[in-house]
PDB file of C-alpha atoms in Angstrom:
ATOM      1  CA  UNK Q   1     -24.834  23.136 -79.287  1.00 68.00           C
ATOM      2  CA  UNK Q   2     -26.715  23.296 -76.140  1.00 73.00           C
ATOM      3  CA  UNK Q   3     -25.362  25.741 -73.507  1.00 93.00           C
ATOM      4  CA  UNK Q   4     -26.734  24.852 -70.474  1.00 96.00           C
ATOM      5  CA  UNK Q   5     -28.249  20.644 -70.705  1.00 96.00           C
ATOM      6  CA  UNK Q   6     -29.996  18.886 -67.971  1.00 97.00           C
ATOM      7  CA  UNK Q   7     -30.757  15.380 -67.369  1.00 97.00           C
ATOM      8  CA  UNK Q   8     -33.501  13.681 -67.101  1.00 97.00           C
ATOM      9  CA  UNK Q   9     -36.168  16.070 -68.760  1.00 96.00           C
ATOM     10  CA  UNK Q  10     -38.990  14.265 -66.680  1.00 97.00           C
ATOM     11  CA  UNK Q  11     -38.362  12.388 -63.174  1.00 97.00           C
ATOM     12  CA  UNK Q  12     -41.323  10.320 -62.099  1.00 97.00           C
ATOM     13  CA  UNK Q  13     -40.376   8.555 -58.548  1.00 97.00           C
ATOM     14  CA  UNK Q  14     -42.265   7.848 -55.191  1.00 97.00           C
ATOM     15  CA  UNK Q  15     -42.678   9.140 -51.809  1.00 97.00           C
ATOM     16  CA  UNK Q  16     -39.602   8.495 -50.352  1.00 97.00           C
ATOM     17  CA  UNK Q  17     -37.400   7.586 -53.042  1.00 97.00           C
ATOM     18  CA  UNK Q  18     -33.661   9.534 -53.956  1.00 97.00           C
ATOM     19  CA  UNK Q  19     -33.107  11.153 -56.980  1.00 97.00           C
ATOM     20  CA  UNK Q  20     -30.440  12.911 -58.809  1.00 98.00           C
ATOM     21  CA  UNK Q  21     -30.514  15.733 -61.927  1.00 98.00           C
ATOM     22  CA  UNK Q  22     -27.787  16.467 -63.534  1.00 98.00           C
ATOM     23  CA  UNK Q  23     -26.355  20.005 -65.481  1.00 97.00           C
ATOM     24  CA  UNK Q  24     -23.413  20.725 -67.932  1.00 97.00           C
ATOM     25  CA  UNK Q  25     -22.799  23.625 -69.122  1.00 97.00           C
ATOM     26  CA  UNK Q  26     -20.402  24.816 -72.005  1.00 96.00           C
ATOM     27  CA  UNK Q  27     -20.132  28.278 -71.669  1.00 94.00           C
ATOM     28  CA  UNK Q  28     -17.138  28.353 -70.057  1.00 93.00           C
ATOM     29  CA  UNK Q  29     -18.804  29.975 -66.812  1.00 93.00           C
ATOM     30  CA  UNK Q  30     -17.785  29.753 -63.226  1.00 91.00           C
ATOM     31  CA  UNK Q  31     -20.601  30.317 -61.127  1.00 92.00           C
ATOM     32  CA  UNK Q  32     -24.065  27.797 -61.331  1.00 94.00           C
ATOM     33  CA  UNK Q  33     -27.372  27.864 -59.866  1.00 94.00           C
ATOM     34  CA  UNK Q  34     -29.832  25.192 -59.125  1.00 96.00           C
ATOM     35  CA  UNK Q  35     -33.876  27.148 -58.697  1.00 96.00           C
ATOM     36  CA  UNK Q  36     -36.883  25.627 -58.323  1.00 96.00           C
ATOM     37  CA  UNK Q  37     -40.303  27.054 -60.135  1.00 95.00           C
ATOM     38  CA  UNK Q  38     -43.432  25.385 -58.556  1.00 91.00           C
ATOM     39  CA  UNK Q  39     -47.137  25.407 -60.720  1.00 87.00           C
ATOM     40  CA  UNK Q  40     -47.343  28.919 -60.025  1.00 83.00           C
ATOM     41  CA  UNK Q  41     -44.235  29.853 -62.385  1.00 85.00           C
ATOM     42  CA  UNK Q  42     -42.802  31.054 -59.217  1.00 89.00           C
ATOM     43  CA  UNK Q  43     -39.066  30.526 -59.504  1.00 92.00           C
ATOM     44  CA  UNK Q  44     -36.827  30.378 -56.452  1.00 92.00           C
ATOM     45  CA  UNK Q  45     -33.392  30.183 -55.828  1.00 92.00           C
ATOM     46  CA  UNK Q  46     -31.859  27.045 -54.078  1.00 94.00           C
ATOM     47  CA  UNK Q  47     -28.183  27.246 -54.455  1.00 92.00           C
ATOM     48  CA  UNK Q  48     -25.392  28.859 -56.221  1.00 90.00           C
ATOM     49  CA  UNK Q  49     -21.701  27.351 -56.761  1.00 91.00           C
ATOM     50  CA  UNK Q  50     -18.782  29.603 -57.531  1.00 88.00           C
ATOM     51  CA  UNK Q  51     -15.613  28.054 -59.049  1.00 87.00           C
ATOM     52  CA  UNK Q  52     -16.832  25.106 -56.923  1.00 84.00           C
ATOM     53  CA  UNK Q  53     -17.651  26.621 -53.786  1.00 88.00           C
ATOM     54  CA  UNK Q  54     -21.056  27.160 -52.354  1.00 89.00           C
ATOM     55  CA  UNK Q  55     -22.215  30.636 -52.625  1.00 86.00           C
ATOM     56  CA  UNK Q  56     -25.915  30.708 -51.574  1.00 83.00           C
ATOM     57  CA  UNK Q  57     -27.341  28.380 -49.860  1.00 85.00           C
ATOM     58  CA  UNK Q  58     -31.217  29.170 -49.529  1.00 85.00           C
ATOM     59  CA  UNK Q  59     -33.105  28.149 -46.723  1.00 78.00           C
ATOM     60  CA  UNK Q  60     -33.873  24.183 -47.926  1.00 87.00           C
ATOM     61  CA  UNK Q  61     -34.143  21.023 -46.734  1.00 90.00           C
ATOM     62  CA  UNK Q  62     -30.878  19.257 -46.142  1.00 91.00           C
ATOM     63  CA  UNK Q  63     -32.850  16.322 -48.032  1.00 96.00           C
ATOM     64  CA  UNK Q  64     -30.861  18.453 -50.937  1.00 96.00           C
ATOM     65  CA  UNK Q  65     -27.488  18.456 -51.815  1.00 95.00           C
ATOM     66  CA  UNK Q  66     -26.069  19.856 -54.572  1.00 94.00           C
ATOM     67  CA  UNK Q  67     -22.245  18.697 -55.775  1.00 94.00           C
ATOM     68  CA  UNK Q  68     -20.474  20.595 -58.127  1.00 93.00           C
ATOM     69  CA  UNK Q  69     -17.180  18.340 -59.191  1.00 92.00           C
ATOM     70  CA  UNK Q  70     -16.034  20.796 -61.679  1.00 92.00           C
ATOM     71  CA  UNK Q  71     -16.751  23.743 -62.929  1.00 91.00           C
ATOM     72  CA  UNK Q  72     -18.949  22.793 -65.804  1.00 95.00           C
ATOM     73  CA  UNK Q  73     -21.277  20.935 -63.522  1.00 96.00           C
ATOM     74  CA  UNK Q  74     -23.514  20.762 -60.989  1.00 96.00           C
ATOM     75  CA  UNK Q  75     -25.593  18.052 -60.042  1.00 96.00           C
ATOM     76  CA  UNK Q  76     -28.439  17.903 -57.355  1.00 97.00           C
ATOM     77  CA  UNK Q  77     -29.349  15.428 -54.964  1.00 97.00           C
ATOM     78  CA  UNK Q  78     -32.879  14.693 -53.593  1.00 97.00           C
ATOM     79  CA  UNK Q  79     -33.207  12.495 -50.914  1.00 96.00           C
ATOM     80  CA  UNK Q  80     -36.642  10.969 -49.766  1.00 97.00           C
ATOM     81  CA  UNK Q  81     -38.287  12.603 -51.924  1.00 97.00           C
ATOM     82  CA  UNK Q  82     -41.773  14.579 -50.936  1.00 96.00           C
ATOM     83  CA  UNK Q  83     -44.984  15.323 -52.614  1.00 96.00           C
ATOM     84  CA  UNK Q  84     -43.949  18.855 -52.169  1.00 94.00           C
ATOM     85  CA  UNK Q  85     -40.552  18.297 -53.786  1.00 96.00           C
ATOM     86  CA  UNK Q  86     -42.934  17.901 -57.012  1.00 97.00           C
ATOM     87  CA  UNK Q  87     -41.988  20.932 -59.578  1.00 97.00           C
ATOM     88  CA  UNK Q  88     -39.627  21.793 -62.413  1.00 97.00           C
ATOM     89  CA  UNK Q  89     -36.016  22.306 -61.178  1.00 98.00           C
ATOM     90  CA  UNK Q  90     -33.860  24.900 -63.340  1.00 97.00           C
ATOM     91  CA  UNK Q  91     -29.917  24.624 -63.820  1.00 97.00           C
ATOM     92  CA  UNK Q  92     -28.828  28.393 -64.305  1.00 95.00           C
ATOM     93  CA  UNK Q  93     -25.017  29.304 -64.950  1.00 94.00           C
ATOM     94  CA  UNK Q  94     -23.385  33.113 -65.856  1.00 91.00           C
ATOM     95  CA  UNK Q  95     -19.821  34.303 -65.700  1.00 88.00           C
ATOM     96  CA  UNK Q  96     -18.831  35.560 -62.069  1.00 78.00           C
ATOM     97  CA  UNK Q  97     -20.698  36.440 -59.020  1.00 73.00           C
ATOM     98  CA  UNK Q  98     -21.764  39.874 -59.681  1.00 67.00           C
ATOM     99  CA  UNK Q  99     -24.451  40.944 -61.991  1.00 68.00           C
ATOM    100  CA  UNK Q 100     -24.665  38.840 -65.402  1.00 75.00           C
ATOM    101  CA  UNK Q 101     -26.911  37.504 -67.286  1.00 85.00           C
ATOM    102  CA  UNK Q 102     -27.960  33.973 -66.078  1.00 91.00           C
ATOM    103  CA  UNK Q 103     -28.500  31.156 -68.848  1.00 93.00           C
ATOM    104  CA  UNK Q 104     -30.676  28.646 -67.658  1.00 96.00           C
ATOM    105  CA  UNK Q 105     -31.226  25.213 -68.863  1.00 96.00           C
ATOM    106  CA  UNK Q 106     -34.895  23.374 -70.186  1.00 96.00           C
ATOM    107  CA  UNK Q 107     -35.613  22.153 -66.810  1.00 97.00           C
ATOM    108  CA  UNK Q 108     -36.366  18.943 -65.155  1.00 98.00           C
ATOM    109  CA  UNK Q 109     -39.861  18.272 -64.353  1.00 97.00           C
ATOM    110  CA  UNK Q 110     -40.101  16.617 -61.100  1.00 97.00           C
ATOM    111  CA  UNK Q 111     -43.356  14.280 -59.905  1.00 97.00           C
ATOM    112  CA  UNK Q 112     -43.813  12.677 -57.019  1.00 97.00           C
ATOM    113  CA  UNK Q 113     -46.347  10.595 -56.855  1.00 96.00           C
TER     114      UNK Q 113
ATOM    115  CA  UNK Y   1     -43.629  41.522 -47.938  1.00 64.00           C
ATOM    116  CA  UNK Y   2     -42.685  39.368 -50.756  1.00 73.00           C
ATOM    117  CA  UNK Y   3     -39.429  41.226 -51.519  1.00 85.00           C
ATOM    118  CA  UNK Y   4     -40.442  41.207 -55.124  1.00 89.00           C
ATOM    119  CA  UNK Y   5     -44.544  41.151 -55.969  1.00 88.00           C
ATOM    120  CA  UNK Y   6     -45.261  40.990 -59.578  1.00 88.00           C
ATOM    121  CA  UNK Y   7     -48.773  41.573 -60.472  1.00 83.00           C
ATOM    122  CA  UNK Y   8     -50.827  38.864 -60.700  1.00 79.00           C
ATOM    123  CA  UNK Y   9     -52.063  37.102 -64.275  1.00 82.00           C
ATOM    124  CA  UNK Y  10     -52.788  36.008 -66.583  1.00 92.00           C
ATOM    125  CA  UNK Y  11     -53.306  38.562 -69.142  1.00 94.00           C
ATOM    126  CA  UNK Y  12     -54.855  38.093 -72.097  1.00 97.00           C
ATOM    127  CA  UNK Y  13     -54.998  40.688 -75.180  1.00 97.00           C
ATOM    128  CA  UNK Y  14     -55.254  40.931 -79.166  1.00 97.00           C
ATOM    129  CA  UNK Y  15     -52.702  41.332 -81.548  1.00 97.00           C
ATOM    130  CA  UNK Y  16     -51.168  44.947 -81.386  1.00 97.00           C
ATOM    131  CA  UNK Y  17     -52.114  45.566 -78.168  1.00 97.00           C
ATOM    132  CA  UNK Y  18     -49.818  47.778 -76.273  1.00 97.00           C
ATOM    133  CA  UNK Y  19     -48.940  45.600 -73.113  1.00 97.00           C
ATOM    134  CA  UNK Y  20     -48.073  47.015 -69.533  1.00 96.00           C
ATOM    135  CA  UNK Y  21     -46.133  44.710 -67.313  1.00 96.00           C
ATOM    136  CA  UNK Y  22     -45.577  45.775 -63.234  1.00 95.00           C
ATOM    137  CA  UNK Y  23     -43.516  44.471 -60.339  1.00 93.00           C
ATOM    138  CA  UNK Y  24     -42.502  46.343 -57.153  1.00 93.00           C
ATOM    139  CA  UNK Y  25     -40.128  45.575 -54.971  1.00 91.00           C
ATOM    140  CA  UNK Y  26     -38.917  46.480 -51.547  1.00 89.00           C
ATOM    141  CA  UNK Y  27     -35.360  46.806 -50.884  1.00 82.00           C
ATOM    142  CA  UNK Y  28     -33.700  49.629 -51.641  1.00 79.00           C
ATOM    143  CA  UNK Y  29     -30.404  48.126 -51.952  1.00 76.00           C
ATOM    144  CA  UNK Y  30     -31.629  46.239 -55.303  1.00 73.00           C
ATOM    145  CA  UNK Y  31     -28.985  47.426 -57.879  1.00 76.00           C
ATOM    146  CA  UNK Y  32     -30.098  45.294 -61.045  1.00 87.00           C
ATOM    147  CA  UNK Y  33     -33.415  44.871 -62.951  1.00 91.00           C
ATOM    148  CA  UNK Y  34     -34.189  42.537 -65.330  1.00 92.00           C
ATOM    149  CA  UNK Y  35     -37.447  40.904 -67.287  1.00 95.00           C
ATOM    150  CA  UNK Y  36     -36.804  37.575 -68.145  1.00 95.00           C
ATOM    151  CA  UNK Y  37     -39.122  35.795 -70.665  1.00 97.00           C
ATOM    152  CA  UNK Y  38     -40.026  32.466 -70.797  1.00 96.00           C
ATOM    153  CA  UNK Y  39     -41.755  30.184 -73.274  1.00 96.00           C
ATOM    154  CA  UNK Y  40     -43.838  27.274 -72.441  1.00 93.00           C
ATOM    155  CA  UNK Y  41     -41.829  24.033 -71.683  1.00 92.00           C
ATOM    156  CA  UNK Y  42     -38.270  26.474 -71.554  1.00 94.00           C
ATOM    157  CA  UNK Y  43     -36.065  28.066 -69.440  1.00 95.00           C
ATOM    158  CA  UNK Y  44     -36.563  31.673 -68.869  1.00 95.00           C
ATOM    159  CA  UNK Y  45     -34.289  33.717 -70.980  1.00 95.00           C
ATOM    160  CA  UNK Y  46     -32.750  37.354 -70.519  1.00 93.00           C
ATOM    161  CA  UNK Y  47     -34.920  39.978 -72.106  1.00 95.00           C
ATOM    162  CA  UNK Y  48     -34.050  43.100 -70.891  1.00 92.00           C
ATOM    163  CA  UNK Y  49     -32.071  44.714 -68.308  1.00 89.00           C
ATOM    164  CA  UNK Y  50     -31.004  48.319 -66.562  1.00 88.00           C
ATOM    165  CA  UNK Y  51     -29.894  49.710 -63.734  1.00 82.00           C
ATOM    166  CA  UNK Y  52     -31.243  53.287 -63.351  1.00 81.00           C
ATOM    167  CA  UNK Y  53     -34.415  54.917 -62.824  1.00 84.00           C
ATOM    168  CA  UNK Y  54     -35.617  55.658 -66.418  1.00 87.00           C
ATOM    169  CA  UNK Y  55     -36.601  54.146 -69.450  1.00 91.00           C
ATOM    170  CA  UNK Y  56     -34.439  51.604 -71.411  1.00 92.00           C
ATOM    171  CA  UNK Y  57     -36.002  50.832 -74.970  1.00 94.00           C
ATOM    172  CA  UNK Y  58     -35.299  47.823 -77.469  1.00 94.00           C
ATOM    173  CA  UNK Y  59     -37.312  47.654 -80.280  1.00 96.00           C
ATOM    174  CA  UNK Y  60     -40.766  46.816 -79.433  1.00 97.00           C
ATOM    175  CA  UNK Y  61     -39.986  46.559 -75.617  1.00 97.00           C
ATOM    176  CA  UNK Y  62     -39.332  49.448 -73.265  1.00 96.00           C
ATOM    177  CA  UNK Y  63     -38.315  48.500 -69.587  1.00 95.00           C
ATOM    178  CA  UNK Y  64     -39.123  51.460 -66.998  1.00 95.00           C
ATOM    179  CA  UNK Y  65     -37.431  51.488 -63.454  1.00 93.00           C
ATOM    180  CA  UNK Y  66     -38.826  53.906 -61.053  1.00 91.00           C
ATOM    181  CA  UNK Y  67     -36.509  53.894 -58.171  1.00 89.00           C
ATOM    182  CA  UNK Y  68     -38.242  56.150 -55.600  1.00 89.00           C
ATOM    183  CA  UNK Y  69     -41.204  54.256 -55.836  1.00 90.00           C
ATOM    184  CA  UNK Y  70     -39.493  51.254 -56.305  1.00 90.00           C
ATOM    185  CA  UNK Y  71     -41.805  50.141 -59.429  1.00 92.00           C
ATOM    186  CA  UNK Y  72     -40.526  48.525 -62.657  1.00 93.00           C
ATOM    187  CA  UNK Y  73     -42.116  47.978 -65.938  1.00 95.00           C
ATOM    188  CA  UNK Y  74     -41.551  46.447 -68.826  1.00 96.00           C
ATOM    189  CA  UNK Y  75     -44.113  47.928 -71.583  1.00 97.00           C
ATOM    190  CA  UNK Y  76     -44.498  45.929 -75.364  1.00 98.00           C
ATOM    191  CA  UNK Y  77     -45.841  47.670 -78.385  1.00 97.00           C
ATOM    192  CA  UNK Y  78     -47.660  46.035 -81.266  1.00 98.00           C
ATOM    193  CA  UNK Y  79     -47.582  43.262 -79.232  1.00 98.00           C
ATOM    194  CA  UNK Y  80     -47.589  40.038 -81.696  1.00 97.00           C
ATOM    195  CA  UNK Y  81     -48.460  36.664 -81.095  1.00 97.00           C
ATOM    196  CA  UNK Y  82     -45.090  35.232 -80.437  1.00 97.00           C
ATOM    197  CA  UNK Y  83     -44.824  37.559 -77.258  1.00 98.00           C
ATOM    198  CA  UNK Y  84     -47.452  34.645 -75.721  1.00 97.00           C
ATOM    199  CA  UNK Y  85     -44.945  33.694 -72.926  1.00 97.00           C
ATOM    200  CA  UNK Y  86     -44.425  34.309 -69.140  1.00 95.00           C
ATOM    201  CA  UNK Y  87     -42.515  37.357 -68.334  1.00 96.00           C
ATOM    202  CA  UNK Y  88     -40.586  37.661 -64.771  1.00 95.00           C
ATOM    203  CA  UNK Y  89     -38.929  40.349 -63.070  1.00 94.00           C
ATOM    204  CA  UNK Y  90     -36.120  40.059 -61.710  1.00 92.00           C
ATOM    205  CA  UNK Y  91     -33.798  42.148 -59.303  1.00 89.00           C
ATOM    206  CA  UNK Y  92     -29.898  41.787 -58.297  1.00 85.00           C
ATOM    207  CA  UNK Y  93     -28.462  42.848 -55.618  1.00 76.00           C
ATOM    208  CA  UNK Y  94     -24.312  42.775 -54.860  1.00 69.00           C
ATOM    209  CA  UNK Y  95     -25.183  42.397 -51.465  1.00 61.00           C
ATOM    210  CA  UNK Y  96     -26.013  38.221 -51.644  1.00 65.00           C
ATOM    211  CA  UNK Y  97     -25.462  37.788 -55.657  1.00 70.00           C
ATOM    212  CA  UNK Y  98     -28.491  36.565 -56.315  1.00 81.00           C
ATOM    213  CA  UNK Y  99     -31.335  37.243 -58.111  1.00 86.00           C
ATOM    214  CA  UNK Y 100     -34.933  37.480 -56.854  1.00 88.00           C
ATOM    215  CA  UNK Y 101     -37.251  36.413 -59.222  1.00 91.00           C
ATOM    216  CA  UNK Y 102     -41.302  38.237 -59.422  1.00 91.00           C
ATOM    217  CA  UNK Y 103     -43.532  35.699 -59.525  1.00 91.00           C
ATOM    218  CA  UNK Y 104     -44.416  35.590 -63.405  1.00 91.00           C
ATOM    219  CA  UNK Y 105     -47.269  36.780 -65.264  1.00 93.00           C
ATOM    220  CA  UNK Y 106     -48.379  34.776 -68.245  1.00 94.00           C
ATOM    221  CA  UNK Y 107     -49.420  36.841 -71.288  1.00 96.00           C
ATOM    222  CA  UNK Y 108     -51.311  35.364 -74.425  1.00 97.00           C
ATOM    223  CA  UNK Y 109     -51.629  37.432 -77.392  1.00 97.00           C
ATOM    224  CA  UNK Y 110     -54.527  36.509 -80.055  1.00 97.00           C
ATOM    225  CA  UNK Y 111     -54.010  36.379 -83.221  1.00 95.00           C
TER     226      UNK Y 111
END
């Protein structure tokens, strides 16, 4: 069983376009993470969602909106999408807010051509 | 200042190589490290973590926090093939719950 799933694996879109990726997770956790790693394997944190509620909220463009309508998801928004938008996007969940260990799912690779 | 720099890669040695992995980092108030590994294609995945200044050893992989220097290491022995991977640092603190990630060094190990 897959803990942490994402969907699609690989998003290929346009300038300008909106897109959507999606993550379940069936750990049972209440706190989820969107990051994004760009070609330098530099990963970065976007957002976190506690029980719901937005936790961290990283300095992005509002062209991103993540929406968390239970616990077990979290889904992420990208509207008009940018060349620069172009990396792999991580879903991440762990139990609580405080230090755990963070499961993260296989990623979405974004390209924007 | 990056508030975590990793140093830079990649690295490439031969199998059974003893291999020395380095971050620093420049908040005091960081409570948590961790190495995370992760293979090509995946997401990273928890290898190791501690808290104190010290060593913290599991099997082939020893991760060293120096806390008055603010240094962390993670150090493998015997290093195998299947240790090909990037590795990335990582550092909690309470005060935002989050974690900062290194930037990632990519190790290959030949057979």
């Amino acid at each position: 069983d897959t803990a942490v799933s994402q969907t699609p694996k690989y998003l290929v879109t346009q300038m300008g376009n909106d897109k959507s990726i999606k993550c379940e997770q069936n750990l049972g956790h209440d706190t989820m993470y969107w990051y994004k790693q760009d070609s330098k394997k530099f990963l970065k944190i976007m957002f976190s969602y506690n029980n719901k509620e937005l936790i961290i909220n990283e300095t992005v463009p509002n062209r991103f909106s993540p929406k968390s309508p239970d616990k077990a998801h979290l889904n992420l928004h990208i509207n008009s999408l940018e060349l620069g938008d172009s990396a792999v996007y991580f879903c991440a969940s762990s139990q609580g807010l405080g230090f755990g260990e963070q499961y993260f799912g296989p990623g979405t690779r974004l390209t924007v051509t | 200042q990056k508030e975590v720099e990793q140093d830079p890669g990649p690295l490439s040695v031969p199998e059974g190589a003893i291999v020395s992995l380095n971050c620093t980092y420049s908040n005091s108030a960081f409570q948590y490290f961790m190495w995370y590994r992760q293979y090509s294609r995946k997401g990273p995945e928890l290898l190791m973590y501690t808290y104190s200044s010290g060593n913290k050893e599991d099997g082939r992989f020893t991760a060293q926090v120096d806390k008055s220097s603010k240094y962390i290491s993670l150090f493998i022995r015997d290093s195998q093939p299947s240790d090909s991977a990037t590795y990335l640092c990582a550092i909690y603190t309470g005060a935002n719950s989050k974690l900062t990630f290194g930037k990632g060094i990519t190790l290959s190990v030949r057979p």
